[in-house]
Coordinates of C-alpha atoms in Angstrom, one line a residue:
M1 CA -0.4 16.2 -5.6
G2 CA -1.4 17.0 -9.1
R3 CA -4.9 18.6 -7.9
R4 CA -4.1 18.3 -3.9
C5 CA -1.3 16.7 -2.1
G6 CA -2.0 13.5 -0.4
V7 CA 0.8 13.8 2.2
K8 CA -1.4 16.6 4.4
N9 CA -4.0 13.9 5.5
I10 CA -1.7 11.7 7.0
L11 CA -1.9 13.1 10.7
S12 CA -5.5 14.6 10.5
K13 CA -6.5 11.2 8.8
I14 CA -10.2 12.3 8.6
K15 CA -12.4 15.1 9.4
I16 CA -15.0 13.5 11.7
G17 CA -17.9 15.9 12.0
L18 CA -18.8 16.7 8.8
S19 CA -22.5 18.6 8.6
K20 CA -23.7 16.2 6.0
D21 CA -23.0 12.7 4.7
K22 CA -20.3 12.6 1.9
F23 CA -19.5 10.1 -0.2
S24 CA -15.4 9.4 -1.3
V25 CA -14.1 6.9 -4.0
G26 CA -10.7 5.4 -3.5
L27 CA -9.2 3.9 -6.8
D28 CA -6.3 1.7 -6.6
I29 CA -4.8 0.8 -10.1
G30 CA -2.5 -2.0 -9.6
S31 CA -0.4 -3.9 -12.2
S32 CA -2.5 -7.0 -12.2
R33 CA -5.9 -5.9 -10.4
I34 CA -7.5 -2.7 -10.0
K35 CA -9.3 -2.0 -6.5
V36 CA -12.2 0.4 -5.8
V37 CA -13.5 1.3 -2.5
K38 CA -16.5 3.6 -1.6
L39 CA -16.9 5.2 1.6
K40 CA -20.0 7.1 3.3
L41 CA -18.6 9.6 5.6
L42 CA -21.0 10.3 8.2
K43 CA -21.3 12.7 10.9
D44 CA -19.5 10.6 13.5
Q45 CA -18.3 7.4 11.4
V46 CA -17.2 5.8 8.4
E47 CA -19.4 3.3 6.4
L48 CA -18.6 0.9 3.4
C49 CA -20.8 1.6 0.8
G50 CA -19.2 -0.9 -1.8
F51 CA -16.0 -2.4 -3.2
D52 CA -14.7 -4.0 -6.3
I53 CA -11.5 -5.7 -7.5
E54 CA -11.1 -6.2 -11.3
P55 CA -8.4 -8.0 -13.1
S56 CA -6.3 -5.7 -15.3
R57 CA -5.6 -8.2 -17.9
L58 CA -7.7 -6.1 -20.4
E59 CA -6.2 -3.2 -21.7
L60 CA -6.2 -0.6 -18.9
G61 CA -8.5 1.9 -20.2
E62 CA -11.0 -1.0 -20.8
A63 CA -10.5 -2.5 -17.3
L64 CA -11.1 0.7 -15.7
K65 CA -14.1 1.4 -17.6
H66 CA -15.6 -1.8 -16.2
I67 CA -14.9 -1.0 -12.9
L68 CA -15.9 2.6 -13.0
E69 CA -19.2 2.3 -14.8
R70 CA -21.0 2.3 -11.4
H71 CA -19.2 5.4 -10.1
S72 CA -19.9 7.7 -13.3
G73 CA -20.1 11.3 -11.8
D74 CA -18.3 10.3 -8.4
L75 CA -15.3 12.0 -7.2
V76 CA -12.6 9.6 -7.3
N77 CA -9.1 9.6 -5.4
I78 CA -6.3 8.2 -7.0
S79 CA -2.6 7.1 -6.5
V80 CA 0.6 6.2 -8.3
S81 CA 4.0 4.3 -7.0
G82 CA 7.0 3.4 -8.6
Q83 CA 10.1 5.5 -10.4
Q84 CA 8.1 8.3 -11.1
S85 CA 7.1 9.2 -7.6
V86 CA 9.1 10.0 -4.7
I87 CA 8.9 10.6 -0.8
R88 CA 11.7 12.0 1.2
Y89 CA 12.0 13.0 4.5
V90 CA 14.0 16.1 5.2
N91 CA 15.0 18.4 8.5
F92 CA 14.2 22.0 7.6
P93 CA 14.9 24.9 9.5
R94 CA 11.5 25.7 11.5
M95 CA 8.9 27.7 9.7
D96 CA 5.3 28.1 9.1
N97 CA 3.1 26.6 6.2
A98 CA 3.3 29.9 4.0
E99 CA 7.1 29.8 4.3
L100 CA 7.6 26.2 3.5
R101 CA 5.6 26.5 0.3
Q102 CA 8.0 29.0 -1.1
A103 CA 11.1 27.1 0.1
L104 CA 10.1 23.9 -0.9
K105 CA 10.8 23.9 -4.7
F106 CA 14.1 25.1 -3.8
E107 CA 15.3 22.7 -1.1
A108 CA 13.4 19.8 -2.9
Q109 CA 15.8 19.9 -5.8
K110 CA 18.5 18.9 -3.3
H111 CA 16.6 15.8 -2.6
I112 CA 14.6 14.5 -5.6
P113 CA 16.2 13.0 -8.6
F114 CA 13.9 15.3 -10.9
S115 CA 13.9 19.1 -11.9
A116 CA 11.3 21.0 -10.3
A117 CA 9.6 21.6 -13.7
E118 CA 9.2 17.8 -14.4
V119 CA 7.1 17.1 -11.2
N120 CA 3.9 18.1 -9.2
L121 CA 5.6 18.7 -5.9
D122 CA 4.2 19.2 -2.6
G123 CA 5.2 18.6 1.2
C124 CA 4.0 19.0 5.0
I125 CA 5.2 19.4 8.5
L126 CA 5.1 16.0 10.0
K127 CA 7.1 16.8 13.4
D128 CA 7.8 20.5 14.9
G129 CA 10.2 21.0 17.5
L130 CA 13.3 19.3 16.7
P131 CA 16.8 20.0 18.3
D132 CA 18.7 22.8 16.7
N133 CA 15.4 24.4 15.9
K134 CA 14.5 22.2 13.1
M135 CA 11.3 20.3 11.6
L136 CA 10.7 17.0 9.8
V137 CA 9.2 17.8 6.6
L138 CA 7.8 15.0 4.1
I139 CA 8.4 16.0 0.3
A140 CA 6.5 14.2 -2.3
A141 CA 6.9 14.5 -5.9
V142 CA 4.9 12.9 -8.8
K143 CA 6.3 13.2 -12.6
K144 CA 3.7 15.5 -14.4
D145 CA 3.5 13.3 -17.5
L146 CA 2.0 10.3 -15.3
A147 CA 0.0 12.6 -13.1
N148 CA -1.8 14.1 -16.2
Q149 CA -2.2 10.8 -17.8
R150 CA -4.0 9.4 -15.0
L151 CA -6.0 12.3 -14.5
K152 CA -7.0 12.1 -18.2
L153 CA -7.8 8.7 -18.4
I154 CA -10.3 8.9 -15.1
E155 CA -12.1 11.9 -16.2
G156 CA -12.6 10.4 -19.9
L157 CA -14.5 7.7 -18.4
G158 CA -17.1 10.1 -16.8
C159 CA -15.7 10.3 -13.5
R160 CA -14.0 13.3 -11.5
A161 CA -10.3 13.0 -10.4
N162 CA -10.3 14.8 -7.0
I163 CA -6.7 13.9 -5.5
I164 CA -3.5 12.0 -6.5
D165 CA -1.8 10.6 -3.9
I166 CA 1.1 8.3 -3.2
D167 CA 0.4 4.5 -2.5
S168 CA 2.7 4.4 0.6
I169 CA 0.9 7.7 1.9
A170 CA -2.6 6.4 1.4
L171 CA -1.7 2.8 3.2
A172 CA -0.3 5.1 6.2
N173 CA -3.6 6.9 6.1
A174 CA -5.6 3.7 6.0
F175 CA -3.2 2.0 8.9
N176 CA -3.5 5.3 11.1
F177 CA -7.4 5.7 10.7
N178 CA -8.0 2.0 12.0
Y179 CA -4.9 1.6 14.3
P180 CA -4.8 4.9 16.0
V181 CA -1.8 5.7 18.3
E182 CA -3.1 6.0 21.8
E183 CA -1.9 8.9 23.7
G184 CA 0.6 8.0 26.5
Q185 CA 0.8 4.5 25.5
D186 CA 4.6 2.8 25.4
H187 CA 5.2 2.0 21.6
K188 CA 7.8 1.2 19.2
A189 CA 8.1 2.1 15.3
I190 CA 6.2 -0.3 13.2
A191 CA 6.3 -1.1 9.6
L192 CA 3.7 -1.7 6.8
L193 CA 4.4 -4.0 4.0
N194 CA 2.2 -4.1 1.2
I195 CA 3.1 -6.8 -1.3
G196 CA 1.6 -5.7 -4.8
A197 CA 2.1 -8.3 -7.9
S198 CA 5.2 -6.4 -8.9
M199 CA 6.2 -4.1 -6.4
S200 CA 6.2 -4.0 -2.7
N201 CA 5.7 -0.8 -0.7
L202 CA 7.4 -0.5 2.9
D203 CA 6.4 2.2 5.3
I204 CA 8.1 3.1 8.5
L205 CA 5.7 4.6 10.9
D206 CA 6.9 6.1 14.6
A207 CA 3.8 7.2 16.8
G208 CA 1.7 7.2 13.5
I209 CA 4.2 9.5 11.7
P210 CA 5.6 8.1 8.6
R211 CA 9.5 8.2 8.5
L212 CA 10.7 6.2 5.8
S213 CA 9.0 5.0 2.6
R214 CA 10.3 3.1 -0.3
D215 CA 9.2 0.6 -3.1
I216 CA 10.9 -2.5 -3.4
H217 CA 10.8 -4.5 -6.8
I218 CA 10.5 -8.1 -5.3
A219 CA 7.0 -8.9 -4.9
G220 CA 3.8 -11.3 -5.6
N221 CA 4.9 -12.0 -9.1
T222 CA 8.4 -13.1 -8.2
F223 CA 6.8 -15.9 -5.8
T224 CA 4.7 -17.0 -8.7
Q225 CA 7.4 -17.5 -11.2
K226 CA 9.4 -19.3 -8.8
I227 CA 6.6 -21.9 -8.3
A228 CA 5.9 -21.8 -12.0
D229 CA 9.5 -22.8 -12.6
I230 CA 9.5 -25.6 -9.8
F231 CA 6.3 -27.4 -10.7
G232 CA 6.5 -26.6 -14.5
L233 CA 3.3 -24.7 -14.7
D234 CA 2.0 -22.0 -16.7
F235 CA 1.9 -18.4 -14.5
A236 CA -2.1 -18.8 -13.7
N237 CA -1.8 -22.1 -12.4
A238 CA 1.2 -21.3 -10.5
E239 CA -0.6 -18.4 -8.9
N240 CA -3.3 -20.4 -7.8
L241 CA -1.0 -22.9 -6.5
K242 CA 0.4 -20.1 -4.3
I243 CA -2.7 -18.8 -2.8
N244 CA -4.3 -22.5 -2.4
P245 CA -1.3 -25.3 -1.9
V246 CA -3.5 -28.0 -0.6
R247 CA -6.0 -27.6 -3.8
N248 CA -6.2 -28.0 -7.4
T249 CA -3.5 -30.4 -7.6
T250 CA -4.4 -31.8 -11.0
Q251 CA -2.0 -29.8 -13.0
I252 CA 1.0 -31.2 -11.2
S253 CA 2.3 -34.4 -12.2
V254 CA 2.4 -37.3 -9.5
N255 CA 6.0 -37.8 -10.3
T256 CA 6.7 -34.0 -9.1
I257 CA 6.3 -34.9 -5.5
V258 CA 7.1 -38.1 -3.7
S259 CA 5.5 -38.2 -0.6
N260 CA 6.9 -41.5 1.0
G261 CA 4.4 -41.5 3.4
V262 CA 4.2 -37.9 4.0
N263 CA 1.3 -35.8 3.7
P264 CA 1.2 -34.5 0.0
D265 CA -0.1 -31.3 0.9
D266 CA 2.7 -31.0 3.7
E267 CA 5.3 -32.2 0.9
R268 CA 3.6 -29.4 -1.4
L269 CA 4.0 -26.7 0.9
N270 CA 7.4 -27.5 1.8
K271 CA 8.3 -27.6 -1.9
I272 CA 6.8 -24.2 -2.8
N273 CA 8.4 -22.8 0.4
A274 CA 11.9 -24.2 -0.5
G275 CA 11.2 -22.7 -4.0
V276 CA 10.5 -19.2 -3.0
E277 CA 13.2 -19.1 -0.3
S278 CA 15.5 -17.4 -2.4
A279 CA 13.0 -14.6 -3.3
L280 CA 12.0 -14.2 0.2
V281 CA 15.6 -13.9 1.6
S282 CA 16.0 -11.0 -1.0
L283 CA 13.0 -9.0 0.1
A284 CA 13.9 -9.6 3.7
G285 CA 17.3 -8.5 3.1
E286 CA 15.9 -5.1 1.5
I287 CA 13.7 -4.8 4.5
R288 CA 16.4 -5.4 7.1
T289 CA 18.7 -2.6 5.1
S290 CA 15.9 -0.4 5.4
F291 CA 15.2 -1.1 9.1
D292 CA 19.1 -0.6 9.6
Y293 CA 19.1 2.6 7.8
Y294 CA 16.1 4.1 9.9
E295 CA 17.3 2.8 13.3
S296 CA 20.9 4.1 12.7
Q297 CA 19.4 7.6 12.7
G298 CA 18.9 7.4 16.3
S299 CA 15.4 6.3 15.9
S300 CA 13.5 3.6 18.1
N301 CA 13.7 -0.2 16.9
V302 CA 11.1 -1.2 14.7
G303 CA 8.9 -3.8 16.5
K304 CA 6.6 -5.2 14.2
I305 CA 5.6 -5.6 10.4
F306 CA 2.0 -5.3 9.6
L307 CA 1.4 -7.3 6.2
S308 CA -1.1 -6.7 3.6
G309 CA -1.4 -6.8 -0.3
G310 CA -2.3 -9.4 -2.8
G311 CA 1.1 -10.7 -3.2
A312 CA 1.2 -11.4 0.7
K313 CA -1.3 -14.1 0.2
F314 CA 0.3 -17.2 0.1
A315 CA 0.5 -19.7 2.9
G316 CA 3.8 -19.6 4.8
L317 CA 4.6 -16.0 3.9
K318 CA 4.0 -14.5 7.3
D319 CA 5.9 -17.0 9.4
M320 CA 8.9 -17.1 7.0
L321 CA 9.3 -13.3 7.1
A322 CA 9.0 -13.3 10.9
H323 CA 11.8 -16.3 10.9
L324 CA 14.3 -14.4 8.5
L325 CA 13.9 -11.0 10.2
S326 CA 13.5 -12.2 13.9
I327 CA 10.4 -10.0 14.2
E328 CA 6.6 -10.2 15.2
V329 CA 4.7 -10.0 11.5
E330 CA 1.1 -10.2 11.5
Y331 CA -1.8 -9.2 8.8
W332 CA -4.0 -5.9 9.4
D333 CA -7.6 -5.1 8.7
P334 CA -8.3 -1.9 6.8
F335 CA -11.9 -2.0 8.0
K336 CA -11.5 -2.5 11.6
K337 CA -13.3 0.8 12.6
I338 CA -15.3 1.1 9.3
K339 CA -19.0 0.0 9.8
I340 CA -19.8 -3.0 7.0
P341 CA -23.7 -2.8 6.5
D342 CA -25.7 -6.1 6.1
N343 CA -25.8 -5.8 2.2
I344 CA -22.2 -6.1 1.9
D345 CA -21.1 -9.7 1.0
A346 CA -18.8 -10.6 4.3
E347 CA -17.3 -13.5 2.9
K348 CA -15.9 -11.5 -0.3
L349 CA -14.6 -8.7 1.8
K350 CA -12.9 -11.2 3.9
N351 CA -11.0 -12.9 1.3
S352 CA -10.3 -9.2 -0.1
L353 CA -9.1 -7.3 2.8
G354 CA -5.4 -7.7 2.0
E355 CA -6.1 -6.1 -1.4
L356 CA -7.9 -2.9 -0.3
G357 CA -5.7 -0.9 2.1
V358 CA -4.3 1.7 -0.3
A359 CA -7.8 2.1 -1.8
V360 CA -9.4 2.5 1.7
G361 CA -6.9 5.0 2.6
L362 CA -7.6 7.1 -0.8
A363 CA -11.5 6.9 0.1
L364 CA -10.6 8.2 3.7
R365 CA -9.2 11.5 1.6
N366 CA -12.0 13.9 2.3
N367 CA -10.6 17.3 1.4

């Protein structure tokens, strides 16, 4: 998108076999935290050079300046999400890439809610050889105003903006690199659920190929606000309680939780889970609607959800989603196949894994 389209790397993932070392930086600008990952793309492997997470409580430009000051001059890959970006999966008559480029702007108008003049538009062939001489095409569009704003901001801080991607595509890119589909293995479709602070990204992948992507406006802040209301806490303390429900209890009145012989930690966790249940039911409903739509198209059933995102860091979330959706849910590791050198803070990385999926997917882009 913008300079180059992020969608074209979904199937090729990353070009192993480069003639010399190459560095790539992925920058994920979230609503509450900014994440950056720097990778070294070696001849036959990928190595982590560094990562950082910066709260974006400051004005965005100041927060970015702080986190990018160590990357001045680097090529930076960035992404967007939300209402100013659109992903669509459309069946086209079979054609080659050159013909697709010509047809895209006219066909896209049937499927995106913006005029062609408003957006940076791109697309790629995901699957060829469908019945009736068709092929599956991914169409991606980002509003030009947003793309230009991000490019100007990054370049004004001394970095070179290389690629503008979309969060969902970057997430799929990271997952496919670390969890490749083995040829010939039986598979069900899987879902990637990335819960951020203000938005959740949902992808459905079938044999590694993205088939449905959407943004859901139920996310980590929704859960935090529920906890704040229950315990009478400010937002910061409610966020801390969400992540560490058995610690830092001094902000909660002893009258708030009456244990009656029950372990106060268990009672507290039960109260948190009960409080966020309505939000989780709503989130599960949105996910189920997406699954039902996908499966109604004659596609394979979704067999598992892989969970990530800073908003997913609260006790009980995985099990509650699994119960509500009657499906297996697990967290995944965006560094599973990436070499971690000894100079990386292993404990800090472990605590940050869930938040770095999009940034890893962006850094894996090397074209």
